Amino acid sequence: TKDGVNIQGYTVWSLLDKFEWEQGYSERFGLYYVDFQYQNKPRYPKASVHYYKAIVEANGFPNPREVRPLSANFCFMEKGKIDQI
């Protein structure tokens, strides 16, 4: 309980990027980026993978003073965008 809020669980929207009925494959909700332009649809971890991993390992939100900042560049994101963590 923090600030009077009893949190029972924490989850992500989707493990992988997926098809959205109105937006097709343009919306990216997953922890892993899926490159739909290739037949084998390679998957790449997003910055959110590392954050979610820290939550799971800490069995809750880790203390920000105890978490080492993550730093990396991922240049394979859609339209050449860089996901920086």
XYZ file of C-alpha atoms in Angstrom:
85
model
C 0.000 0.000 0.000
C 1.373 3.356 -1.033
C -0.512 6.641 -0.765
C -3.561 4.671 0.353
C -3.672 2.557 -2.813
C -3.585 -1.219 -2.404
C -2.019 -2.553 -5.616
C -2.704 -6.254 -6.128
C -0.884 -6.750 -9.422
C 0.925 -5.182 -12.351
C 0.887 -6.428 -15.916
C 1.760 -5.302 -19.421
C -0.719 -4.881 -22.270
C 0.972 -7.371 -24.590
C 4.126 -9.473 -24.789
C 4.536 -8.805 -28.525
C 3.434 -6.138 -30.968
C 0.263 -7.395 -32.600
C -2.589 -6.615 -34.973
C -5.064 -3.961 -33.796
C -8.466 -4.069 -35.503
C -8.646 -0.400 -36.534
C -4.916 0.433 -36.751
C -3.553 -2.788 -38.216
C 0.106 -3.343 -37.318
C 0.911 0.360 -36.788
C 0.244 0.392 -33.022
C 3.120 -0.959 -30.918
C 1.981 -2.121 -27.473
C 4.239 -5.122 -26.870
C 7.346 -5.557 -24.760
C 9.018 -6.858 -27.914
C 9.133 -5.063 -31.256
C 8.038 -7.375 -34.075
C 9.355 -6.579 -37.553
C 6.359 -7.532 -39.690
C 8.085 -6.782 -42.994
C 9.981 -10.096 -42.856
C 8.371 -13.513 -43.175
C 10.048 -14.861 -40.014
C 8.932 -11.720 -38.066
C 12.056 -11.185 -35.941
C 11.485 -9.856 -32.428
C 13.591 -7.333 -30.515
C 13.316 -6.271 -26.852
C 12.124 -2.730 -26.165
C 13.213 -0.547 -23.243
C 10.063 -1.648 -21.417
C 11.440 -5.222 -21.213
C 14.198 -4.080 -18.869
C 11.817 -1.988 -16.772
C 9.285 -4.815 -16.429
C 12.095 -7.232 -15.548
C 13.184 -4.929 -12.708
C 9.593 -4.850 -11.395
C 9.336 -8.651 -11.449
C 12.745 -9.142 -9.806
C 11.910 -6.647 -7.045
C 8.443 -8.169 -6.555
C 7.140 -4.625 -6.949
C 8.416 -1.285 -8.105
C 12.122 -1.076 -7.290
C 13.459 1.783 -5.209
C 14.723 4.337 -7.778
C 17.829 4.970 -5.641
C 18.771 1.287 -5.908
C 18.221 0.900 -9.651
C 21.126 1.467 -11.989
C 20.031 3.645 -14.925
C 19.804 1.711 -18.173
C 21.468 3.058 -21.275
C 21.235 1.662 -24.780
C 20.202 2.567 -28.301
C 17.983 0.371 -30.425
C 18.045 1.512 -34.046
C 15.787 -1.183 -35.503
C 12.567 0.464 -34.423
C 9.799 1.345 -36.865
C 10.626 4.109 -39.370
C 14.199 4.399 -38.091
C 13.180 5.695 -34.671
C 15.593 5.021 -31.836
C 14.276 3.602 -28.576
C 16.716 4.976 -26.029
C 16.857 3.632 -22.498
